[in-house]
Amino acid sequence: MKNIFASILASSTEQLFHRHIFPIFIIHLTLTILLAGIITFYFYNYMATSADEGAAYLSNLLSYEGFFSTIASILVLILSWLMFTSILIPISSITGLIFEDKIIEKVLIVSNSNLELNRNHVGLLSFLFFVSKNLLFYIFFNLLAFPFYFLLPPPLNILMFIAINGYLLGTQVFHGIILSYYNEDQIYRSLAKNRYNLFIIGSILTLAFLVPILNLFAPLLTILAFINYFILIND
C-alpha cells in the first residue's frame, strides 16, 4: 500500500514539470494565487485595522504602545498566513477542476496509458452546485474546528488540521474528478470503497499546503495525484 502512495506522488511530481503539463501548472497557479491573494488581502486589511484599534486601546490603558503594536502586527501576519493556507486548499481544488479535462488528457498521454474514458456532460449549474456545496462543507468544518486550532498545543492542532482537511481534500477532489465519468451510484460506491486511500493521499497533500514554497506546487500536484489514482484504479 505504501508503494502505491509513493508511486502516485512520485509520478505526479514528475508530471508536474513535464513540458505538456507545466504550462497548465503556470496558468492554474496564477489563477489560484490571484483568487487566494485577493481574499487574503481584504482579510489582512480588516484584521490590521482591528489589531491597530486594539493595540491603541491597550497602549492608552497600559502605556506600552510599541509592545502592543508589535504583538498585534505579528498576530495579524500569522493569522493572514493561516488564512492564505486555509483558502488555498478549497480554491485550488475548484480551479483544478476547471482544468481537469485537459489535465487528464495530458496525463494519459504522458503516462502512455491505454485507458479509454467516456466523459459525461456536467452542466454549468450542476458544477456550480457541486463546488458551492463542497465549499460550504469546507468552511463549516474548519470553522467548527477553528477554536481547537488555537487551543490545542502543537503538534496536536496541526495534526487536527491535516486530518480534517486531508479527508475533505481527498473526498472532494476525487469526487469532482469522477463526477465526469461515473453515474451517481458509481460515484458513491467508489467514494466508499476508496475512502481510506483518499484520506491518506489527501492528508499528505494537505501537509504540503502548510509548507512555504512547496504550497505553490501543492494545488496542481493535488489534481495530478487524484487523477493518477483514478487512472490506477480503472486501468
PDB file of C-alpha atoms in Angstrom:
ATOM      1  CA  MET A   1       0.000   0.000   0.000  1.00  0.00           C
ATOM      2  CA  LYS A   2       2.856   2.370   0.833  1.00  0.00           C
ATOM      3  CA  ASN A   3       4.273   1.710  -2.636  1.00  0.00           C
ATOM      4  CA  ILE A   4       1.001   2.854  -4.199  1.00  0.00           C
ATOM      5  CA  PHE A   5       1.077   6.201  -2.390  1.00  0.00           C
ATOM      6  CA  ALA A   6       4.785   6.713  -3.107  1.00  0.00           C
ATOM      7  CA  SER A   7       4.300   5.807  -6.768  1.00  0.00           C
ATOM      8  CA  ILE A   8       1.347   8.164  -7.217  1.00  0.00           C
ATOM      9  CA  LEU A   9       3.145  11.087  -5.578  1.00  0.00           C
ATOM     10  CA  ALA A  10       6.382  10.424  -7.497  1.00  0.00           C
ATOM     11  CA  SER A  11       4.566  10.180 -10.841  1.00  0.00           C
ATOM     12  CA  SER A  12       2.519  13.308 -10.110  1.00  0.00           C
ATOM     13  CA  THR A  13       5.620  15.306  -9.146  1.00  0.00           C
ATOM     14  CA  GLU A  14       7.408  14.228 -12.322  1.00  0.00           C
ATOM     15  CA  GLN A  15       4.364  15.065 -14.482  1.00  0.00           C
ATOM     16  CA  LEU A  16       4.075  18.492 -12.883  1.00  0.00           C
ATOM     17  CA  PHE A  17       7.265  19.585 -14.642  1.00  0.00           C
ATOM     18  CA  HIS A  18       6.588  17.779 -17.923  1.00  0.00           C
ATOM     19  CA  ARG A  19       6.568  20.123 -20.917  1.00  0.00           C
ATOM     20  CA  HIS A  20       2.970  19.180 -21.778  1.00  0.00           C
ATOM     21  CA  ILE A  21       1.661  19.886 -18.267  1.00  0.00           C
ATOM     22  CA  PHE A  22       3.907  22.656 -16.927  1.00  0.00           C
ATOM     23  CA  PRO A  23       2.089  25.427 -18.920  1.00  0.00           C
ATOM     24  CA  ILE A  24      -1.169  24.333 -17.251  1.00  0.00           C
ATOM     25  CA  PHE A  25       0.640  24.491 -13.895  1.00  0.00           C
ATOM     26  CA  ILE A  26       1.608  28.130 -14.536  1.00  0.00           C
ATOM     27  CA  ILE A  27      -1.948  29.154 -15.551  1.00  0.00           C
ATOM     28  CA  HIS A  28      -3.524  27.198 -12.684  1.00  0.00           C
ATOM     29  CA  LEU A  29      -1.069  28.602 -10.135  1.00  0.00           C
ATOM     30  CA  THR A  30      -1.596  32.184 -11.340  1.00  0.00           C
ATOM     31  CA  LEU A  31      -5.384  31.907 -11.118  1.00  0.00           C
ATOM     32  CA  THR A  32      -5.276  30.180  -7.729  1.00  0.00           C
ATOM     33  CA  ILE A  33      -2.807  32.628  -6.166  1.00  0.00           C
ATOM     34  CA  LEU A  34      -4.746  35.589  -7.582  1.00  0.00           C
ATOM     35  CA  LEU A  35      -8.041  34.463  -6.026  1.00  0.00           C
ATOM     36  CA  ALA A  36      -6.469  33.399  -2.724  1.00  0.00           C
ATOM     37  CA  GLY A  37      -4.383  36.595  -2.619  1.00  0.00           C
ATOM     38  CA  ILE A  38      -7.394  38.880  -3.116  1.00  0.00           C
ATOM     39  CA  ILE A  39      -9.318  37.232  -0.258  1.00  0.00           C
ATOM     40  CA  THR A  40      -6.242  37.281   2.000  1.00  0.00           C
ATOM     41  CA  PHE A  41      -5.591  40.950   1.160  1.00  0.00           C
ATOM     42  CA  TYR A  42      -9.052  42.034   2.328  1.00  0.00           C
ATOM     43  CA  PHE A  43      -8.773  39.779   5.369  1.00  0.00           C
ATOM     44  CA  TYR A  44      -5.373  41.284   6.207  1.00  0.00           C
ATOM     45  CA  ASN A  45      -6.697  44.858   5.898  1.00  0.00           C
ATOM     46  CA  TYR A  46      -9.654  44.072   8.128  1.00  0.00           C
ATOM     47  CA  MET A  47      -7.507  42.319  10.733  1.00  0.00           C
ATOM     48  CA  ALA A  48      -4.810  45.026  10.600  1.00  0.00           C
ATOM     49  CA  THR A  49      -7.384  47.736  11.276  1.00  0.00           C
ATOM     50  CA  SER A  50      -8.903  45.781  14.164  1.00  0.00           C
ATOM     51  CA  ALA A  51      -5.450  44.982  15.571  1.00  0.00           C
ATOM     52  CA  ASP A  52      -4.365  48.645  15.402  1.00  0.00           C
ATOM     53  CA  GLU A  53      -7.502  49.711  17.242  1.00  0.00           C
ATOM     54  CA  GLY A  54      -6.953  47.040  19.902  1.00  0.00           C
ATOM     55  CA  ALA A  55      -3.262  47.929  20.270  1.00  0.00           C
ATOM     56  CA  ALA A  56      -4.086  51.628  20.562  1.00  0.00           C
ATOM     57  CA  TYR A  57      -6.664  50.931  23.266  1.00  0.00           C
ATOM     58  CA  LEU A  58      -4.255  48.760  25.293  1.00  0.00           C
ATOM     59  CA  SER A  59      -1.426  51.259  24.797  1.00  0.00           C
ATOM     60  CA  ASN A  60      -3.528  54.103  26.160  1.00  0.00           C
ATOM     61  CA  LEU A  61      -4.628  51.888  29.022  1.00  0.00           C
ATOM     62  CA  LEU A  62      -1.217  50.476  29.965  1.00  0.00           C
ATOM     63  CA  SER A  63       1.239  52.861  28.257  1.00  0.00           C
ATOM     64  CA  TYR A  64       3.142  50.209  26.267  1.00  0.00           C
ATOM     65  CA  GLU A  65       2.479  51.450  22.734  1.00  0.00           C
ATOM     66  CA  GLY A  66       5.446  49.830  20.970  1.00  0.00           C
ATOM     67  CA  PHE A  67       4.995  46.458  22.639  1.00  0.00           C
ATOM     68  CA  PHE A  68       1.311  46.050  21.815  1.00  0.00           C
ATOM     69  CA  SER A  69       1.781  47.313  18.245  1.00  0.00           C
ATOM     70  CA  THR A  70       4.495  44.711  17.646  1.00  0.00           C
ATOM     71  CA  ILE A  71       2.401  41.891  19.119  1.00  0.00           C
ATOM     72  CA  ALA A  72      -0.595  42.990  17.043  1.00  0.00           C
ATOM     73  CA  SER A  73       1.473  43.043  13.832  1.00  0.00           C
ATOM     74  CA  ILE A  74       2.861  39.551  14.471  1.00  0.00           C
ATOM     75  CA  LEU A  75      -0.599  38.150  15.190  1.00  0.00           C
ATOM     76  CA  VAL A  76      -2.013  39.700  12.014  1.00  0.00           C
ATOM     77  CA  LEU A  77       0.787  38.204   9.914  1.00  0.00           C
ATOM     78  CA  ILE A  78       0.297  34.739  11.449  1.00  0.00           C
ATOM     79  CA  LEU A  79      -3.479  34.858  11.005  1.00  0.00           C
ATOM     80  CA  SER A  80      -3.095  36.087   7.421  1.00  0.00           C
ATOM     81  CA  TRP A  81      -0.733  33.217   6.618  1.00  0.00           C
ATOM     82  CA  LEU A  82      -3.152  30.704   8.146  1.00  0.00           C
ATOM     83  CA  MET A  83      -5.967  32.339   6.205  1.00  0.00           C
ATOM     84  CA  PHE A  84      -3.996  32.161   2.958  1.00  0.00           C
ATOM     85  CA  THR A  85      -3.152  28.491   3.559  1.00  0.00           C
ATOM     86  CA  SER A  86      -6.731  27.638   4.521  1.00  0.00           C
ATOM     87  CA  ILE A  87      -8.370  29.220   1.490  1.00  0.00           C
ATOM     88  CA  LEU A  88      -5.659  27.988  -0.878  1.00  0.00           C
ATOM     89  CA  ILE A  89      -6.877  24.403  -0.400  1.00  0.00           C
ATOM     90  CA  PRO A  90     -10.539  24.799  -1.494  1.00  0.00           C
ATOM     91  CA  ILE A  91      -9.775  27.452  -4.132  1.00  0.00           C
ATOM     92  CA  SER A  92      -7.064  25.315  -5.723  1.00  0.00           C
ATOM     93  CA  SER A  93      -9.467  22.365  -5.780  1.00  0.00           C
ATOM     94  CA  ILE A  94     -12.076  24.443  -7.594  1.00  0.00           C
ATOM     95  CA  THR A  95      -9.651  25.929 -10.116  1.00  0.00           C
ATOM     96  CA  GLY A  96      -8.112  22.479 -10.621  1.00  0.00           C
ATOM     97  CA  LEU A  97     -11.471  21.024 -11.632  1.00  0.00           C
ATOM     98  CA  ILE A  98     -11.783  23.750 -14.285  1.00  0.00           C
ATOM     99  CA  PHE A  99      -8.673  22.322 -15.974  1.00  0.00           C
ATOM    100  CA  GLU A 100      -9.426  18.680 -15.092  1.00  0.00           C
ATOM    101  CA  ASP A 101     -10.396  17.505 -18.594  1.00  0.00           C
ATOM    102  CA  LYS A 102      -7.257  18.993 -20.154  1.00  0.00           C
ATOM    103  CA  ILE A 103      -5.023  17.675 -17.339  1.00  0.00           C
ATOM    104  CA  ILE A 104      -6.349  14.104 -17.516  1.00  0.00           C
ATOM    105  CA  GLU A 105      -5.902  14.137 -21.287  1.00  0.00           C
ATOM    106  CA  LYS A 106      -2.246  15.150 -20.873  1.00  0.00           C
ATOM    107  CA  VAL A 107      -1.638  12.661 -18.046  1.00  0.00           C
ATOM    108  CA  LEU A 108      -2.945   9.774 -20.169  1.00  0.00           C
ATOM    109  CA  ILE A 109      -0.538  10.772 -22.953  1.00  0.00           C
ATOM    110  CA  VAL A 110       2.454  11.330 -20.661  1.00  0.00           C
ATOM    111  CA  SER A 111       1.913   8.056 -18.768  1.00  0.00           C
ATOM    112  CA  ASN A 112       1.332   6.085 -22.003  1.00  0.00           C
ATOM    113  CA  SER A 113      -1.947   4.774 -20.600  1.00  0.00           C
ATOM    114  CA  ASN A 114      -4.379   2.906 -22.873  1.00  0.00           C
ATOM    115  CA  LEU A 115      -7.313   3.690 -20.590  1.00  0.00           C
ATOM    116  CA  GLU A 116     -10.369   4.832 -22.548  1.00  0.00           C
ATOM    117  CA  LEU A 117     -12.714   7.136 -20.674  1.00  0.00           C
ATOM    118  CA  ASN A 118     -16.245   8.110 -21.620  1.00  0.00           C
ATOM    119  CA  ARG A 119     -16.833  11.599 -20.325  1.00  0.00           C
ATOM    120  CA  ASN A 120     -20.303  12.571 -19.107  1.00  0.00           C
ATOM    121  CA  HIS A 121     -21.711  16.013 -19.717  1.00  0.00           C
ATOM    122  CA  VAL A 122     -21.831  18.014 -16.492  1.00  0.00           C
ATOM    123  CA  GLY A 123     -23.937  21.159 -16.808  1.00  0.00           C
ATOM    124  CA  LEU A 124     -22.735  24.509 -15.509  1.00  0.00           C
ATOM    125  CA  LEU A 125     -25.442  24.656 -12.837  1.00  0.00           C
ATOM    126  CA  SER A 126     -24.584  21.141 -11.623  1.00  0.00           C
ATOM    127  CA  PHE A 127     -20.893  22.047 -11.466  1.00  0.00           C
ATOM    128  CA  LEU A 128     -21.606  25.287  -9.568  1.00  0.00           C
ATOM    129  CA  PHE A 129     -23.866  23.434  -7.130  1.00  0.00           C
ATOM    130  CA  PHE A 130     -21.164  20.815  -6.531  1.00  0.00           C
ATOM    131  CA  VAL A 131     -18.494  23.489  -5.967  1.00  0.00           C
ATOM    132  CA  SER A 132     -20.727  25.565  -3.665  1.00  0.00           C
ATOM    133  CA  LYS A 133     -21.735  22.535  -1.586  1.00  0.00           C
ATOM    134  CA  ASN A 134     -18.129  21.427  -1.106  1.00  0.00           C
ATOM    135  CA  LEU A 135     -17.002  24.953  -0.272  1.00  0.00           C
ATOM    136  CA  LEU A 136     -19.702  25.223   2.390  1.00  0.00           C
ATOM    137  CA  PHE A 137     -18.640  21.862   3.853  1.00  0.00           C
ATOM    138  CA  TYR A 138     -15.029  23.021   3.955  1.00  0.00           C
ATOM    139  CA  ILE A 139     -15.896  26.331   5.645  1.00  0.00           C
ATOM    140  CA  PHE A 140     -18.307  24.692   8.111  1.00  0.00           C
ATOM    141  CA  PHE A 141     -15.908  22.015   9.373  1.00  0.00           C
ATOM    142  CA  ASN A 142     -12.954  24.380   9.577  1.00  0.00           C
ATOM    143  CA  LEU A 143     -14.977  26.996  11.457  1.00  0.00           C
ATOM    144  CA  LEU A 144     -16.133  24.268  13.814  1.00  0.00           C
ATOM    145  CA  ALA A 145     -12.517  23.222  14.427  1.00  0.00           C
ATOM    146  CA  PHE A 146     -11.087  26.766  14.415  1.00  0.00           C
ATOM    147  CA  PRO A 147     -11.050  27.241  18.230  1.00  0.00           C
ATOM    148  CA  PHE A 148      -9.184  23.928  18.625  1.00  0.00           C
ATOM    149  CA  TYR A 149      -6.521  25.035  16.127  1.00  0.00           C
ATOM    150  CA  PHE A 150      -5.578  27.727  18.658  1.00  0.00           C
ATOM    151  CA  LEU A 151      -6.401  25.963  21.933  1.00  0.00           C
ATOM    152  CA  LEU A 152      -4.609  22.688  21.243  1.00  0.00           C
ATOM    153  CA  PRO A 153      -0.808  22.747  21.573  1.00  0.00           C
ATOM    154  CA  PRO A 154       1.444  21.840  18.625  1.00  0.00           C
ATOM    155  CA  PRO A 155       1.585  19.343  17.061  1.00  0.00           C
ATOM    156  CA  LEU A 156      -1.960  18.311  18.043  1.00  0.00           C
ATOM    157  CA  ASN A 157      -3.533  21.350  16.351  1.00  0.00           C
ATOM    158  CA  ILE A 158      -1.523  20.715  13.182  1.00  0.00           C
ATOM    159  CA  LEU A 159      -2.496  17.027  13.154  1.00  0.00           C
ATOM    160  CA  MET A 160      -6.138  18.005  13.610  1.00  0.00           C
ATOM    161  CA  PHE A 161      -5.891  20.481  10.717  1.00  0.00           C
ATOM    162  CA  ILE A 162      -4.290  17.818   8.497  1.00  0.00           C
ATOM    163  CA  ALA A 163      -6.858  15.147   9.451  1.00  0.00           C
ATOM    164  CA  ILE A 164      -9.899  17.350   8.774  1.00  0.00           C
ATOM    165  CA  ASN A 165      -8.606  18.958   5.603  1.00  0.00           C
ATOM    166  CA  GLY A 166      -6.993  15.749   4.364  1.00  0.00           C
ATOM    167  CA  TYR A 167     -10.349  13.996   4.476  1.00  0.00           C
ATOM    168  CA  LEU A 168     -12.172  16.919   2.829  1.00  0.00           C
ATOM    169  CA  LEU A 169      -9.488  17.419   0.189  1.00  0.00           C
ATOM    170  CA  GLY A 170      -9.334  13.745  -0.738  1.00  0.00           C
ATOM    171  CA  THR A 171     -13.083  13.239  -0.898  1.00  0.00           C
ATOM    172  CA  GLN A 172     -13.953  16.479  -2.657  1.00  0.00           C
ATOM    173  CA  VAL A 173     -11.239  16.482  -5.318  1.00  0.00           C
ATOM    174  CA  PHE A 174     -11.730  12.801  -6.180  1.00  0.00           C
ATOM    175  CA  HIS A 175     -15.500  13.321  -6.249  1.00  0.00           C
ATOM    176  CA  GLY A 176     -15.010  16.245  -8.636  1.00  0.00           C
ATOM    177  CA  ILE A 177     -12.936  14.072 -10.977  1.00  0.00           C
ATOM    178  CA  ILE A 178     -15.223  11.027 -11.061  1.00  0.00           C
ATOM    179  CA  LEU A 179     -18.277  13.268 -11.427  1.00  0.00           C
ATOM    180  CA  SER A 180     -17.448  13.499 -15.137  1.00  0.00           C
ATOM    181  CA  TYR A 181     -17.101   9.738 -15.659  1.00  0.00           C
ATOM    182  CA  TYR A 182     -19.406   7.888 -13.234  1.00  0.00           C
ATOM    183  CA  ASN A 183     -23.134   7.894 -12.618  1.00  0.00           C
ATOM    184  CA  GLU A 184     -24.467   8.759  -9.171  1.00  0.00           C
ATOM    185  CA  ASP A 185     -24.479   5.180  -7.831  1.00  0.00           C
ATOM    186  CA  GLN A 186     -20.943   4.538  -9.096  1.00  0.00           C
ATOM    187  CA  ILE A 187     -19.734   7.788  -7.518  1.00  0.00           C
ATOM    188  CA  TYR A 188     -20.861   6.921  -4.010  1.00  0.00           C
ATOM    189  CA  ARG A 189     -19.699   3.304  -4.276  1.00  0.00           C
ATOM    190  CA  SER A 190     -16.276   4.491  -5.403  1.00  0.00           C
ATOM    191  CA  LEU A 191     -16.039   7.103  -2.625  1.00  0.00           C
ATOM    192  CA  ALA A 192     -16.973   4.497  -0.009  1.00  0.00           C
ATOM    193  CA  LYS A 193     -14.588   1.882  -1.410  1.00  0.00           C
ATOM    194  CA  ASN A 194     -11.613   4.251  -1.648  1.00  0.00           C
ATOM    195  CA  ARG A 195     -12.209   6.466   1.398  1.00  0.00           C
ATOM    196  CA  TYR A 196      -9.127   5.230   3.292  1.00  0.00           C
ATOM    197  CA  ASN A 197      -6.739   5.795   0.357  1.00  0.00           C
ATOM    198  CA  LEU A 198      -8.330   9.169  -0.384  1.00  0.00           C
ATOM    199  CA  PHE A 199      -7.797  10.199   3.234  1.00  0.00           C
ATOM    200  CA  ILE A 200      -4.114   9.163   3.193  1.00  0.00           C
ATOM    201  CA  ILE A 201      -3.368  10.930  -0.109  1.00  0.00           C
ATOM    202  CA  GLY A 202      -5.375  13.981   0.955  1.00  0.00           C
ATOM    203  CA  SER A 203      -3.545  14.195   4.303  1.00  0.00           C
ATOM    204  CA  ILE A 204      -0.106  14.017   2.640  1.00  0.00           C
ATOM    205  CA  LEU A 205      -1.088  16.763   0.219  1.00  0.00           C
ATOM    206  CA  THR A 206      -2.610  18.904   2.989  1.00  0.00           C
ATOM    207  CA  LEU A 207       0.765  18.782   4.726  1.00  0.00           C
ATOM    208  CA  ALA A 208       2.328  20.120   1.507  1.00  0.00           C
ATOM    209  CA  PHE A 209      -0.064  23.087   1.608  1.00  0.00           C
ATOM    210  CA  LEU A 210       1.336  24.069   5.013  1.00  0.00           C
ATOM    211  CA  VAL A 211       4.956  24.279   3.833  1.00  0.00           C
ATOM    212  CA  PRO A 212       6.064  27.630   2.308  1.00  0.00           C
ATOM    213  CA  ILE A 213       7.239  27.390  -1.335  1.00  0.00           C
ATOM    214  CA  LEU A 214       6.038  23.784  -1.501  1.00  0.00           C
ATOM    215  CA  ASN A 215       2.465  25.041  -1.197  1.00  0.00           C
ATOM    216  CA  LEU A 216       2.874  26.781  -4.567  1.00  0.00           C
ATOM    217  CA  PHE A 217       3.237  23.362  -6.200  1.00  0.00           C
ATOM    218  CA  ALA A 218       0.635  21.656  -3.990  1.00  0.00           C
ATOM    219  CA  PRO A 219      -2.500  22.873  -5.861  1.00  0.00           C
ATOM    220  CA  LEU A 220      -1.819  21.213  -9.221  1.00  0.00           C
ATOM    221  CA  LEU A 221       0.067  18.347  -7.569  1.00  0.00           C
ATOM    222  CA  THR A 222      -3.201  17.555  -5.766  1.00  0.00           C
ATOM    223  CA  ILE A 223      -5.178  17.330  -9.005  1.00  0.00           C
ATOM    224  CA  LEU A 224      -2.458  15.240 -10.643  1.00  0.00           C
ATOM    225  CA  ALA A 225      -2.268  12.854  -7.679  1.00  0.00           C
ATOM    226  CA  PHE A 226      -6.004  12.139  -7.654  1.00  0.00           C
ATOM    227  CA  ILE A 227      -6.123  11.833 -11.442  1.00  0.00           C
ATOM    228  CA  ASN A 228      -3.285   9.302 -11.273  1.00  0.00           C
ATOM    229  CA  TYR A 229      -5.134   7.431  -8.530  1.00  0.00           C
ATOM    230  CA  PHE A 230      -8.306   7.469 -10.645  1.00  0.00           C
ATOM    231  CA  ILE A 231      -6.394   6.068 -13.634  1.00  0.00           C
ATOM    232  CA  LEU A 232      -4.730   3.450 -11.405  1.00  0.00           C
ATOM    233  CA  ILE A 233      -7.990   2.000 -10.091  1.00  0.00           C
ATOM    234  CA  ASN A 234      -9.567   1.963 -13.559  1.00  0.00           C
ATOM    235  CA  ASP A 235      -6.622   0.808 -15.689  1.00  0.00           C
TER     236      ASP A 235
END
